[in-house]
Every structure is written in C-alpha cells, then in structure tokens.
Amino acid sequence: MSISLAEDTKNIAPDNSSANNSSADISSADNPSGLEEQLIAWRRELHQHPELSNQEFVTTQKITQWLNAAGIRILSLGLKTGVVAEIGPEHGPVVALRGDIDALPIEETSGVPFSSQQPGVMHACGHDFHTSVILGAAHLLKAREDQLPGRVRLFFQPAEERFGGASQLIKAGALENVDAIFGLHNAPELPVGTFSTKGGAFYANVDRFQITVTGKGAHAAHPEEGVDSIVTASHIVTALQTVVSRNVSAQEAAVVSVTRIEGGNTWNVLPQTVELEGTVRTHNSEIREQIPQRIRKVIAGVADALGAKAELHWFGGPPAVVNTPRWAEFSLKAADEFGYKTEVAQAQMGGEDFAFYLHHVPGAFVSIGSASDFGLHHPQFNPDESAIYPAAEYFQQLAEKVLEELTREN
C-alpha cells in the first residue's frame, strides 16, 4: 500500500548507518507537499516487495498507480513489465530519464525495519533507489509541465540484472524521437552529495562463459584408471589468469574471473565432467573479440596435455557504456551548479545495459553517491535515503537544461 502525501511521515526518516558520510550539503528547503518523505516511503515499499527480472508485475502496477495519481500520462507500448511515461507538450525535443526496477536473488541480512518480505530476493543493487529518484523527478517535472519546451520521457526499465530490459524497451519503441538519454546508478563507495561521470567508455563490456571439462570417471583410489576432470579444471583456472596478464597490454583494462566450479557428487569417485563458469570484462572492443579465441586455445592445450577435453560456451552480454562526451560534460556542469561535489569518474569494470540506449541515441550515465557501508549485490547493502530527493531534483533540473539546450539548437 502506498503512503499518501498527507499521511504521517514521522516514521520514514532515513535509517542508515552510513547517513553521516556526507561530503556536501545538497539538502533543499523546497520539498513540495512532503515529496521527499513520499519518495522514501515509496522506496521502502518497493524494497519490501522486490521482484526478479521480468517478474516485476506488482512493481509495474505500483509505479503505474503512482504516476496515474499525479496525472502523468503512461505510454502504451505493450510491455509485460516496466513502465514508460511522458511529461510535456507534444512538440519540441525529447529527453529520456531511465531508472531500473528489478531486484536480485539474494537473501537480505541488512536488518532494516523495511527489509525484503520476499525470501531470497532483495533490492541489493539499489534499483528501488533509482526508481524513487525518477519518480521524484517525474513529480517535479509535472508541476512545471506548462513551462517545458519539450517532452521528458521516463523509463522504469525491467530486467537490467538480466541485461535484457533495455533491448525490450527499444524494441517496443520507447526511444522513438528521443534526442538524448540520461540514467543513474547509486554509488555506495561515494559519500552522499557526490556526483561523478566521464565521457567515453565508463562501464565495461560484459561477457559470460561456461567451460565443460570432460575426463574419464574412476574410483578415487585408482586415478590412473581415469582422466581427472577436477585436476584438469584446476589447471585451467590457473592458466586462464595468463589470458590477461600475458596477452593484454597493462595499459588496457581487462578481467577474466572464474566464479563457479561444479563437479562430482561424492567423496570417493573422480567425476566424468566438471563445469566452470565466469565472466570477462573489457573496455576495448578489439580485446573483447580476442579474449574468447585465446581462452579456447588455453583450455584446449591444458586439457590435451592432461588427456581430457574442454569446450567453451560463450555468451555475449551488453557492450561497454560509452557516454557521449558532450552530455557527460553537460551533466557534470549541471551537477556542479546544483551543488553536488563533482568528480570525473574512473572507468569501471561493472556492466550496465544502459549501453544499448547509447548505441541509438547520445546521452550519459552518471553515478550518485549513496554512502553504504556494504557494496552493491551485498546482502547488507543499505544506501543512504537522504540522497534520493536531491537526486530527483537534480534530474528534474538536468532534463529542463537539456531541453533548453536542444531547443536553442533547433
């Protein structure tokens, strides 16, 4: 159940151990009709009822309800989950703001009073935070709709964690006529009041791999009668570390990580097969293409030397987030004028399907400090809620500044 703006909000003040980690005062006395408290209440409601990628049915209903209550028009795009809305006149340029809405398969242990009520599912990446920010921007923009020189399109995107949601919205037509797009991710490593982004490659190319190692099963007491797939897999894990260290320049960013090993089901039998799984992160597209070829050679050579076989299964993920330099610089300047402590970000090895939007239209992805003692995807992740309302104000102002800029150009 949503909390109305008129409802008592004394119990929804921010409750975060990291709340004192602020480096800039970006609080605002302008809090129309208790909107800040409402955004925190909405964030907590979403946090208590998280839903996994492409299962965000209740989340979609709630967002639709909250937008409808504010008189914000919803675009009918035939989406199963997720919402696209719009504010402003039917003429002029179009700017898009994107937030994501899905959660992760993680059991929450944060201990906050509004912890997830869904066993094994948690908003451990802060998508509830992002949704609340864009909802806040929507309400602030709606109050100024008659002054907008163009439209602001609002994306409440599903399935970011599965890297499929952006493509779903693009296919549905959400980017039609959009001139520029902006999105955010909360940054738990940054204090509240801090803002960062950069032009060019920001987030990494993301790829996933599976390696199936096939040996010959045998009794553990007689390994000479088989081909040990576990020993072979262990040598492959070690050898894979040379793919970057001995094949990629130290001046380039690349990571190969094995994250899962599975094989065998008892203590006294050598298993026939072992499966490895992991991820590769890069910024350079040429290196991205070279790494799977190198992995194939490495695993084939190691397996052959030990009498086994190894097969690589490659799953290409989203490309690197490459910010348009113009809009990255524009968003940094707007953040500085707003009162954020701004910094040029370092390139990151995390992935984001916001990259798909940037393959179609210019724009920028930015980081907003959320000051959590625990990082993204941690079961105790707990972003500082005092960062939500200022971020909403910032995106409202950014959208208006971009519309004004685009209008002047036309």
Tab-separated table of N, CA, C and O in Angstrom, residues 290-396:
chain	number	residue	atom	x	y	z
A	290	GLN	N	39.239	-10.747	-29.063
A	290	GLN	CA	40.401	-11.631	-28.998
A	290	GLN	C	40.352	-12.599	-27.830
A	290	GLN	O	40.850	-13.733	-27.935
A	291	ILE	N	39.775	-12.190	-26.718
A	291	ILE	CA	39.853	-12.998	-25.499
A	291	ILE	C	39.215	-14.376	-25.645
A	291	ILE	O	39.810	-15.383	-25.239
A	292	PRO	N	37.999	-14.524	-26.204
A	292	PRO	CA	37.453	-15.886	-26.320
A	292	PRO	C	38.317	-16.807	-27.175
A	292	PRO	O	38.411	-18.014	-26.895
A	293	GLN	N	38.960	-16.253	-28.207
A	293	GLN	CA	39.852	-17.077	-29.022
A	293	GLN	C	41.019	-17.577	-28.187
A	293	GLN	O	41.428	-18.741	-28.288
A	294	ARG	N	41.566	-16.690	-27.352
A	294	ARG	CA	42.688	-17.081	-26.510
A	294	ARG	C	42.257	-18.101	-25.457
A	294	ARG	O	42.987	-19.054	-25.164
A	295	ILE	N	41.067	-17.912	-24.891
A	295	ILE	CA	40.566	-18.865	-23.895
A	295	ILE	C	40.434	-20.253	-24.508
A	295	ILE	O	40.819	-21.261	-23.901
A	296	ARG	N	39.911	-20.336	-25.724
A	296	ARG	CA	39.768	-21.631	-26.394
A	296	ARG	C	41.115	-22.340	-26.539
A	296	ARG	O	41.243	-23.543	-26.305
A	297	LYS	N	42.133	-21.573	-26.942
A	297	LYS	CA	43.453	-22.180	-27.114
A	297	LYS	C	44.022	-22.655	-25.783
A	297	LYS	O	44.609	-23.743	-25.695
A	298	VAL	N	43.861	-21.848	-24.752
A	298	VAL	CA	44.404	-22.201	-23.439
A	298	VAL	C	43.746	-23.452	-22.888
A	298	VAL	O	44.416	-24.404	-22.455
A	299	ILE	N	42.418	-23.508	-22.909
A	299	ILE	CA	41.743	-24.654	-22.295
A	299	ILE	C	41.952	-25.923	-23.111
A	299	ILE	O	42.057	-27.023	-22.556
A	300	ALA	N	42.023	-25.773	-24.442
A	300	ALA	CA	42.265	-26.954	-25.278
A	300	ALA	C	43.655	-27.510	-25.026
A	300	ALA	O	43.847	-28.736	-24.936
A	301	GLY	N	44.650	-26.607	-24.905
A	301	GLY	CA	46.011	-27.068	-24.666
A	301	GLY	C	46.181	-27.734	-23.325
A	301	GLY	O	46.817	-28.800	-23.215
A	302	VAL	N	45.620	-27.140	-22.282
A	302	VAL	CA	45.726	-27.729	-20.942
A	302	VAL	C	45.022	-29.076	-20.901
A	302	VAL	O	45.557	-30.068	-20.385
A	303	ALA	N	43.814	-29.126	-21.445
A	303	ALA	CA	43.057	-30.379	-21.425
A	303	ALA	C	43.776	-31.471	-22.208
A	303	ALA	O	43.863	-32.626	-21.754
A	304	ASP	N	44.303	-31.129	-23.369
A	304	ASP	CA	45.005	-32.120	-24.191
A	304	ASP	C	46.230	-32.652	-23.467
A	304	ASP	O	46.515	-33.865	-23.519
A	305	ALA	N	46.954	-31.789	-22.793
A	305	ALA	CA	48.157	-32.219	-22.069
A	305	ALA	C	47.833	-33.214	-20.963
A	305	ALA	O	48.657	-34.063	-20.615
A	306	LEU	N	46.617	-33.126	-20.429
A	306	LEU	CA	46.223	-33.992	-19.316
A	306	LEU	C	45.272	-35.103	-19.750
A	306	LEU	O	44.735	-35.824	-18.909
A	307	GLY	N	45.063	-35.233	-21.062
A	307	GLY	CA	44.259	-36.330	-21.580
A	307	GLY	C	42.763	-36.107	-21.531
A	307	GLY	O	41.988	-37.046	-21.725
A	308	ALA	N	42.336	-34.874	-21.290
A	308	ALA	CA	40.913	-34.564	-21.203
A	308	ALA	C	40.489	-33.711	-22.398
A	308	ALA	O	41.273	-33.431	-23.300
A	309	LYS	N	39.223	-33.298	-22.390
A	309	LYS	CA	38.700	-32.394	-23.398
A	309	LYS	C	38.047	-31.207	-22.690
A	309	LYS	O	37.500	-31.351	-21.596
A	310	ALA	N	38.089	-30.047	-23.338
A	310	ALA	CA	37.454	-28.856	-22.766
A	310	ALA	C	36.735	-28.095	-23.861
A	310	ALA	O	37.290	-27.871	-24.941
A	311	GLU	N	35.521	-27.701	-23.576
A	311	GLU	CA	34.686	-26.992	-24.555
A	311	GLU	C	34.231	-25.670	-23.968
A	311	GLU	O	33.757	-25.602	-22.827
A	312	LEU	N	34.379	-24.603	-24.751
A	312	LEU	CA	33.981	-23.271	-24.314
A	312	LEU	C	32.612	-22.916	-24.867
A	312	LEU	O	32.342	-23.069	-26.055
A	313	HIS	N	31.742	-22.394	-23.993
A	313	HIS	CA	30.438	-21.855	-24.389
A	313	HIS	C	30.466	-20.367	-24.039
A	313	HIS	O	30.633	-19.999	-22.867
A	314	TRP	N	30.292	-19.514	-25.039
A	314	TRP	CA	30.458	-18.064	-24.874
A	314	TRP	C	29.111	-17.369	-24.980
A	314	TRP	O	28.328	-17.634	-25.885
A	315	PHE	N	28.824	-16.463	-24.044
A	315	PHE	CA	27.552	-15.743	-24.022
A	315	PHE	C	27.857	-14.245	-23.989
A	315	PHE	O	28.244	-13.700	-22.953
A	316	GLY	N	27.689	-13.599	-25.123
A	316	GLY	CA	27.971	-12.171	-25.198
A	316	GLY	C	26.923	-11.362	-24.464
A	316	GLY	O	25.720	-11.564	-24.641
A	317	GLY	N	27.354	-10.457	-23.622
A	317	GLY	CA	26.454	-9.606	-22.860
A	317	GLY	C	26.419	-8.197	-23.409
A	317	GLY	O	26.766	-7.962	-24.576
A	318	PRO	N	26.027	-7.240	-22.589
A	318	PRO	CA	25.919	-5.862	-23.076
A	318	PRO	C	27.282	-5.274	-23.382
A	318	PRO	O	28.290	-5.630	-22.765
A	319	PRO	N	27.327	-4.365	-24.342
A	319	PRO	CA	28.586	-3.697	-24.654
A	319	PRO	C	28.934	-2.675	-23.583
A	319	PRO	O	28.176	-2.438	-22.638
A	320	ALA	N	30.077	-2.051	-23.745
A	320	ALA	CA	30.504	-1.014	-22.807
A	320	ALA	C	29.556	0.187	-22.862
A	320	ALA	O	29.004	0.510	-23.910
A	321	VAL	N	29.364	0.801	-21.708
A	321	VAL	CA	28.649	2.076	-21.652
A	321	VAL	C	29.621	3.155	-22.105
A	321	VAL	O	30.605	3.443	-21.415
A	322	VAL	N	29.354	3.720	-23.263
A	322	VAL	CA	30.220	4.765	-23.818
A	322	VAL	C	29.439	6.073	-23.819
A	322	VAL	O	28.589	6.309	-24.685
A	323	ASN	N	29.699	6.900	-22.830
A	323	ASN	CA	28.997	8.174	-22.705
A	323	ASN	C	29.381	9.139	-23.820
A	323	ASN	O	30.557	9.215	-24.222
A	324	THR	N	28.394	9.863	-24.305
A	324	THR	CA	28.664	10.933	-25.250
A	324	THR	C	29.423	12.033	-24.515
A	324	THR	O	28.912	12.576	-23.527
A	325	PRO	N	30.642	12.367	-24.930
A	325	PRO	CA	31.432	13.364	-24.184
A	325	PRO	C	30.680	14.663	-23.911
A	325	PRO	O	30.754	15.208	-22.800
A	326	ARG	N	29.942	15.122	-24.923
A	326	ARG	CA	29.210	16.375	-24.742
A	326	ARG	C	28.236	16.289	-23.570
A	326	ARG	O	28.202	17.177	-22.704
A	327	TRP	N	27.456	15.216	-23.510
A	327	TRP	CA	26.423	15.121	-22.487
A	327	TRP	C	26.992	14.721	-21.133
A	327	TRP	O	26.419	15.067	-20.092
A	328	ALA	N	28.117	14.012	-21.130
A	328	ALA	CA	28.776	13.726	-19.858
A	328	ALA	C	29.281	15.024	-19.234
A	328	ALA	O	29.084	15.279	-18.027
A	329	GLU	N	29.910	15.867	-20.048
A	329	GLU	CA	30.392	17.161	-19.552
A	329	GLU	C	29.224	18.051	-19.141
A	329	GLU	O	29.280	18.750	-18.114
A	330	PHE	N	28.134	18.007	-19.902
A	330	PHE	CA	26.946	18.808	-19.587
A	330	PHE	C	26.359	18.394	-18.244
A	330	PHE	O	25.998	19.231	-17.414
A	331	SER	N	26.265	17.084	-18.003
A	331	SER	CA	25.685	16.595	-16.749
A	331	SER	C	26.580	16.923	-15.564
A	331	SER	O	26.084	17.220	-14.468
A	332	LEU	N	27.902	16.871	-15.759
A	332	LEU	CA	28.833	17.261	-14.687
A	332	LEU	C	28.679	18.739	-14.337
A	332	LEU	O	28.641	19.118	-13.155
A	333	LYS	N	28.588	19.579	-15.366
A	333	LYS	CA	28.414	21.011	-15.120
A	333	LYS	C	27.100	21.290	-14.401
A	333	LYS	O	27.050	22.092	-13.455
A	334	ALA	N	26.036	20.608	-14.830
A	334	ALA	CA	24.737	20.797	-14.176
A	334	ALA	C	24.791	20.340	-12.724
A	334	ALA	O	24.173	20.950	-11.842
A	335	ALA	N	25.522	19.262	-12.451
A	335	ALA	CA	25.655	18.759	-11.081
A	335	ALA	C	26.430	19.747	-10.220
A	335	ALA	O	26.095	19.960	-9.041
A	336	ASP	N	27.462	20.352	-10.792
A	336	ASP	CA	28.242	21.341	-10.053
A	336	ASP	C	27.374	22.554	-9.718
A	336	ASP	O	27.401	23.063	-8.589
A	337	GLU	N	26.583	23.002	-10.679
A	337	GLU	CA	25.695	24.140	-10.445
A	337	GLU	C	24.615	23.789	-9.418
A	337	GLU	O	24.177	24.655	-8.649
A	338	PHE	N	24.211	22.531	-9.404
A	338	PHE	CA	23.181	22.090	-8.465
A	338	PHE	C	23.697	22.086	-7.035
A	338	PHE	O	22.932	22.297	-6.087
A	339	GLY	N	24.988	21.843	-6.869
A	339	GLY	CA	25.553	21.798	-5.520
A	339	GLY	C	26.225	20.494	-5.160
A	339	GLY	O	26.732	20.329	-4.048
A	340	TYR	N	26.251	19.550	-6.095
A	340	TYR	CA	26.989	18.316	-5.855
A	340	TYR	C	28.489	18.590	-5.836
A	340	TYR	O	28.986	19.502	-6.514
A	341	LYS	N	29.212	17.776	-5.086
A	341	LYS	CA	30.658	17.717	-5.217
A	341	LYS	C	30.938	16.798	-6.402
A	341	LYS	O	30.625	15.615	-6.365
A	342	THR	N	31.486	17.350	-7.465
A	342	THR	CA	31.622	16.579	-8.704
A	342	THR	C	33.050	16.097	-8.907
A	342	THR	O	34.014	16.725	-8.453
A	343	GLU	N	33.170	14.984	-9.586
A	343	GLU	CA	34.472	14.444	-9.946
A	343	GLU	C	34.351	13.653	-11.236
A	343	GLU	O	33.283	13.091	-11.537
A	344	VAL	N	35.423	13.632	-11.999
A	344	VAL	CA	35.458	12.818	-13.207
A	344	VAL	C	35.691	11.374	-12.780
A	344	VAL	O	36.643	11.069	-12.068
A	345	ALA	N	34.814	10.485	-13.198
A	345	ALA	CA	34.860	9.097	-12.739
A	345	ALA	C	36.004	8.332	-13.379
A	345	ALA	O	36.463	8.658	-14.480
A	346	GLN	N	36.440	7.296	-12.694
A	346	GLN	CA	37.345	6.319	-13.276
A	346	GLN	C	36.504	5.294	-14.060
A	346	GLN	O	35.364	5.012	-13.701
A	347	ALA	N	37.075	4.768	-15.120
A	347	ALA	CA	36.374	3.711	-15.849
A	347	ALA	C	36.159	2.515	-14.926
A	347	ALA	O	37.027	2.161	-14.129
A	348	GLN	N	34.982	1.889	-15.023
A	348	GLN	CA	34.614	0.794	-14.142
A	348	GLN	C	34.511	-0.508	-14.915
A	348	GLN	O	34.272	-0.513	-16.123
A	349	MET	N	34.643	-1.625	-14.191
A	349	MET	CA	34.567	-2.939	-14.828
A	349	MET	C	33.182	-3.572	-14.674
A	349	MET	O	32.946	-4.671	-15.158
A	350	GLY	N	32.282	-2.895	-13.990
A	350	GLY	CA	30.913	-3.375	-13.915
A	350	GLY	C	30.215	-3.202	-15.259
A	350	GLY	O	30.696	-2.501	-16.150
A	351	GLY	N	29.055	-3.846	-15.403
A	351	GLY	CA	28.302	-3.773	-16.643
A	351	GLY	C	26.950	-3.129	-16.453
A	351	GLY	O	26.415	-3.108	-15.347
A	352	GLU	N	26.372	-2.610	-17.521
A	352	GLU	CA	25.090	-1.916	-17.483
A	352	GLU	C	24.437	-1.969	-18.853
A	352	GLU	O	25.050	-1.596	-19.851
A	353	ASP	N	23.173	-2.423	-18.892
A	353	ASP	CA	22.541	-2.488	-20.213
A	353	ASP	C	22.036	-1.128	-20.689
A	353	ASP	O	21.486	-1.011	-21.780
A	354	PHE	N	22.286	-0.073	-19.915
A	354	PHE	CA	22.081	1.291	-20.421
A	354	PHE	C	22.892	1.501	-21.690
A	354	PHE	O	22.564	2.357	-22.520
A	355	ALA	N	23.948	0.693	-21.844
A	355	ALA	CA	24.798	0.790	-23.035
A	355	ALA	C	24.004	0.666	-24.328
A	355	ALA	O	24.330	1.318	-25.333
A	356	PHE	N	22.956	-0.153	-24.327
A	356	PHE	CA	22.182	-0.365	-25.545
A	356	PHE	C	21.493	0.920	-26.004
A	356	PHE	O	21.369	1.181	-27.203
A	357	TYR	N	21.019	1.731	-25.051
A	357	TYR	CA	20.394	3.001	-25.425
A	357	TYR	C	21.400	3.901	-26.137
A	357	TYR	O	21.076	4.571	-27.120
A	358	LEU	N	22.627	3.907	-25.610
A	358	LEU	CA	23.651	4.795	-26.153
A	358	LEU	C	24.131	4.362	-27.528
A	358	LEU	O	24.830	5.124	-28.200
A	359	HIS	N	23.762	3.163	-27.956
A	359	HIS	CA	24.057	2.751	-29.324
A	359	HIS	C	23.072	3.371	-30.314
A	359	HIS	O	23.302	3.335	-31.522
A	360	HIS	N	21.986	3.931	-29.778
A	360	HIS	CA	20.948	4.506	-30.637
A	360	HIS	C	20.859	6.024	-30.531
A	360	HIS	O	20.576	6.692	-31.528
A	361	VAL	N	21.033	6.552	-29.323
A	361	VAL	CA	20.933	7.997	-29.122
A	361	VAL	C	22.063	8.447	-28.201
A	361	VAL	O	22.575	7.663	-27.401
A	362	PRO	N	22.467	9.714	-28.283
A	362	PRO	CA	23.505	10.205	-27.381
A	362	PRO	C	22.980	10.374	-25.965
A	362	PRO	O	21.763	10.468	-25.738
A	363	GLY	N	23.885	10.426	-25.018
A	363	GLY	CA	23.472	10.611	-23.634
A	363	GLY	C	24.598	10.316	-22.673
A	363	GLY	O	25.765	10.222	-23.065
A	364	ALA	N	24.244	10.165	-21.409
A	364	ALA	CA	25.258	9.926	-20.386
A	364	ALA	C	24.665	9.149	-19.224
A	364	ALA	O	23.498	9.336	-18.849
A	365	PHE	N	25.490	8.284	-18.661
A	365	PHE	CA	25.165	7.526	-17.461
A	365	PHE	C	26.018	8.097	-16.337
A	365	PHE	O	27.213	8.360	-16.532
A	366	VAL	N	25.421	8.299	-15.151
A	366	VAL	CA	26.122	9.002	-14.079
A	366	VAL	C	26.034	8.217	-12.769
A	366	VAL	O	25.180	7.335	-12.606
A	367	SER	N	26.913	8.575	-11.836
A	367	SER	CA	26.934	7.959	-10.504
A	367	SER	C	26.547	8.998	-9.459
A	367	SER	O	27.040	10.129	-9.479
A	368	ILE	N	25.678	8.577	-8.523
A	368	ILE	CA	25.236	9.424	-7.408
A	368	ILE	C	25.659	8.743	-6.110
A	368	ILE	O	25.315	7.584	-5.868
A	369	GLY	N	26.404	9.438	-5.260
A	369	GLY	CA	26.870	8.850	-4.015
A	369	GLY	C	25.728	8.416	-3.107
A	369	GLY	O	24.792	9.177	-2.872
A	370	SER	N	25.806	7.180	-2.591
A	370	SER	CA	24.759	6.662	-1.693
A	370	SER	C	25.310	6.156	-0.371
A	370	SER	O	24.563	5.687	0.476
A	371	ALA	N	26.633	6.182	-0.189
A	371	ALA	CA	27.266	6.008	1.123
A	371	ALA	C	26.806	4.785	1.903
A	371	ALA	O	26.418	4.893	3.055
A	372	SER	N	26.846	3.614	1.300
A	372	SER	CA	26.526	2.384	2.032
A	372	SER	C	27.813	1.745	2.538
A	372	SER	O	28.829	1.709	1.837
A	373	ASP	N	27.769	1.241	3.771
A	373	ASP	CA	28.931	0.538	4.316
A	373	ASP	C	29.195	-0.766	3.577
A	373	ASP	O	30.303	-1.292	3.619
A	374	PHE	N	28.173	-1.287	2.911
A	374	PHE	CA	28.304	-2.518	2.148
A	374	PHE	C	27.989	-2.222	0.688
A	374	PHE	O	27.091	-1.446	0.379
A	375	GLY	N	28.719	-2.871	-0.223
A	375	GLY	CA	28.624	-2.541	-1.625
A	375	GLY	C	27.458	-3.177	-2.340
A	375	GLY	O	26.651	-3.921	-1.760
A	376	LEU	N	27.377	-2.890	-3.632
A	376	LEU	CA	26.322	-3.431	-4.479
A	376	LEU	C	26.357	-4.951	-4.468
A	376	LEU	O	27.422	-5.569	-4.458
A	377	HIS	N	25.182	-5.558	-4.475
A	377	HIS	CA	24.977	-7.002	-4.505
A	377	HIS	C	25.376	-7.677	-3.190
A	377	HIS	O	25.492	-8.893	-3.136
A	378	HIS	N	25.557	-6.890	-2.148
A	378	HIS	CA	25.851	-7.455	-0.828
A	378	HIS	C	24.537	-7.588	-0.055
A	378	HIS	O	23.670	-6.710	-0.143
A	379	PRO	N	24.355	-8.670	0.730
A	379	PRO	CA	23.079	-8.850	1.453
A	379	PRO	C	22.821	-7.795	2.523
A	379	PRO	O	21.693	-7.698	3.021
A	380	GLN	N	23.838	-6.987	2.870
A	380	GLN	CA	23.638	-5.915	3.838
A	380	GLN	C	23.716	-4.530	3.183
A	380	GLN	O	23.808	-3.525	3.877
A	381	PHE	N	23.642	-4.497	1.883
A	381	PHE	CA	23.648	-3.214	1.173
A	381	PHE	C	22.526	-2.325	1.694
A	381	PHE	O	21.379	-2.759	1.837
A	382	ASN	N	22.849	-1.056	1.985
A	382	ASN	CA	21.875	-0.160	2.610
A	382	ASN	C	22.177	1.291	2.232
A	382	ASN	O	22.839	2.007	2.973
A	383	PRO	N	21.719	1.746	1.066
A	383	PRO	CA	22.037	3.107	0.624
A	383	PRO	C	21.390	4.163	1.506
A	383	PRO	O	20.324	3.946	2.086
A	384	ASP	N	22.035	5.289	1.608
A	384	ASP	CA	21.537	6.400	2.412
A	384	ASP	C	20.380	7.073	1.680
A	384	ASP	O	20.562	7.661	0.613
A	385	GLU	N	19.199	7.015	2.272
A	385	GLU	CA	17.995	7.531	1.630
A	385	GLU	C	17.984	9.050	1.503
A	385	GLU	O	17.198	9.599	0.724
A	386	SER	N	18.840	9.734	2.272
A	386	SER	CA	18.867	11.199	2.157
A	386	SER	C	19.364	11.647	0.793
A	386	SER	O	19.231	12.829	0.440
A	387	ALA	N	19.914	10.719	0.006
A	387	ALA	CA	20.393	11.061	-1.338
A	387	ALA	C	19.285	11.032	-2.384
A	387	ALA	O	19.484	11.516	-3.509
A	388	ILE	N	18.124	10.491	-2.047
A	388	ILE	CA	17.079	10.276	-3.054
A	388	ILE	C	16.483	11.586	-3.559
A	388	ILE	O	16.453	11.843	-4.769
A	389	TYR	N	15.987	12.414	-2.652
A	389	TYR	CA	15.291	13.628	-3.089
A	389	TYR	C	16.206	14.604	-3.823
A	389	TYR	O	15.820	15.135	-4.882
A	390	PRO	N	17.422	14.861	-3.321
A	390	PRO	CA	18.309	15.736	-4.108
A	390	PRO	C	18.573	15.192	-5.514
A	390	PRO	O	18.639	15.968	-6.468
A	391	ALA	N	18.716	13.870	-5.643
A	391	ALA	CA	18.928	13.286	-6.972
A	391	ALA	C	17.708	13.520	-7.856
A	391	ALA	O	17.842	13.781	-9.064
A	392	ALA	N	16.512	13.433	-7.273
A	392	ALA	CA	15.291	13.716	-8.041
A	392	ALA	C	15.281	15.166	-8.525
A	392	ALA	O	14.958	15.455	-9.685
A	393	GLU	N	15.642	16.088	-7.632
A	393	GLU	CA	15.722	17.498	-8.022
A	393	GLU	C	16.755	17.702	-9.129
A	393	GLU	O	16.524	18.459	-10.084
A	394	TYR	N	17.893	17.028	-8.983
A	394	TYR	CA	18.941	17.173	-9.994
A	394	TYR	C	18.448	16.722	-11.365
A	394	TYR	O	18.653	17.433	-12.367
A	395	PHE	N	17.797	15.560	-11.429
A	395	PHE	CA	17.352	15.065	-12.728
A	395	PHE	C	16.225	15.905	-13.314
A	395	PHE	O	16.119	16.029	-14.533
A	396	GLN	N	15.407	16.483	-12.452
A	396	GLN	CA	14.410	17.429	-12.962
A	396	GLN	C	15.103	18.614	-13.617
A	396	GLN	O	14.772	19.009	-14.744
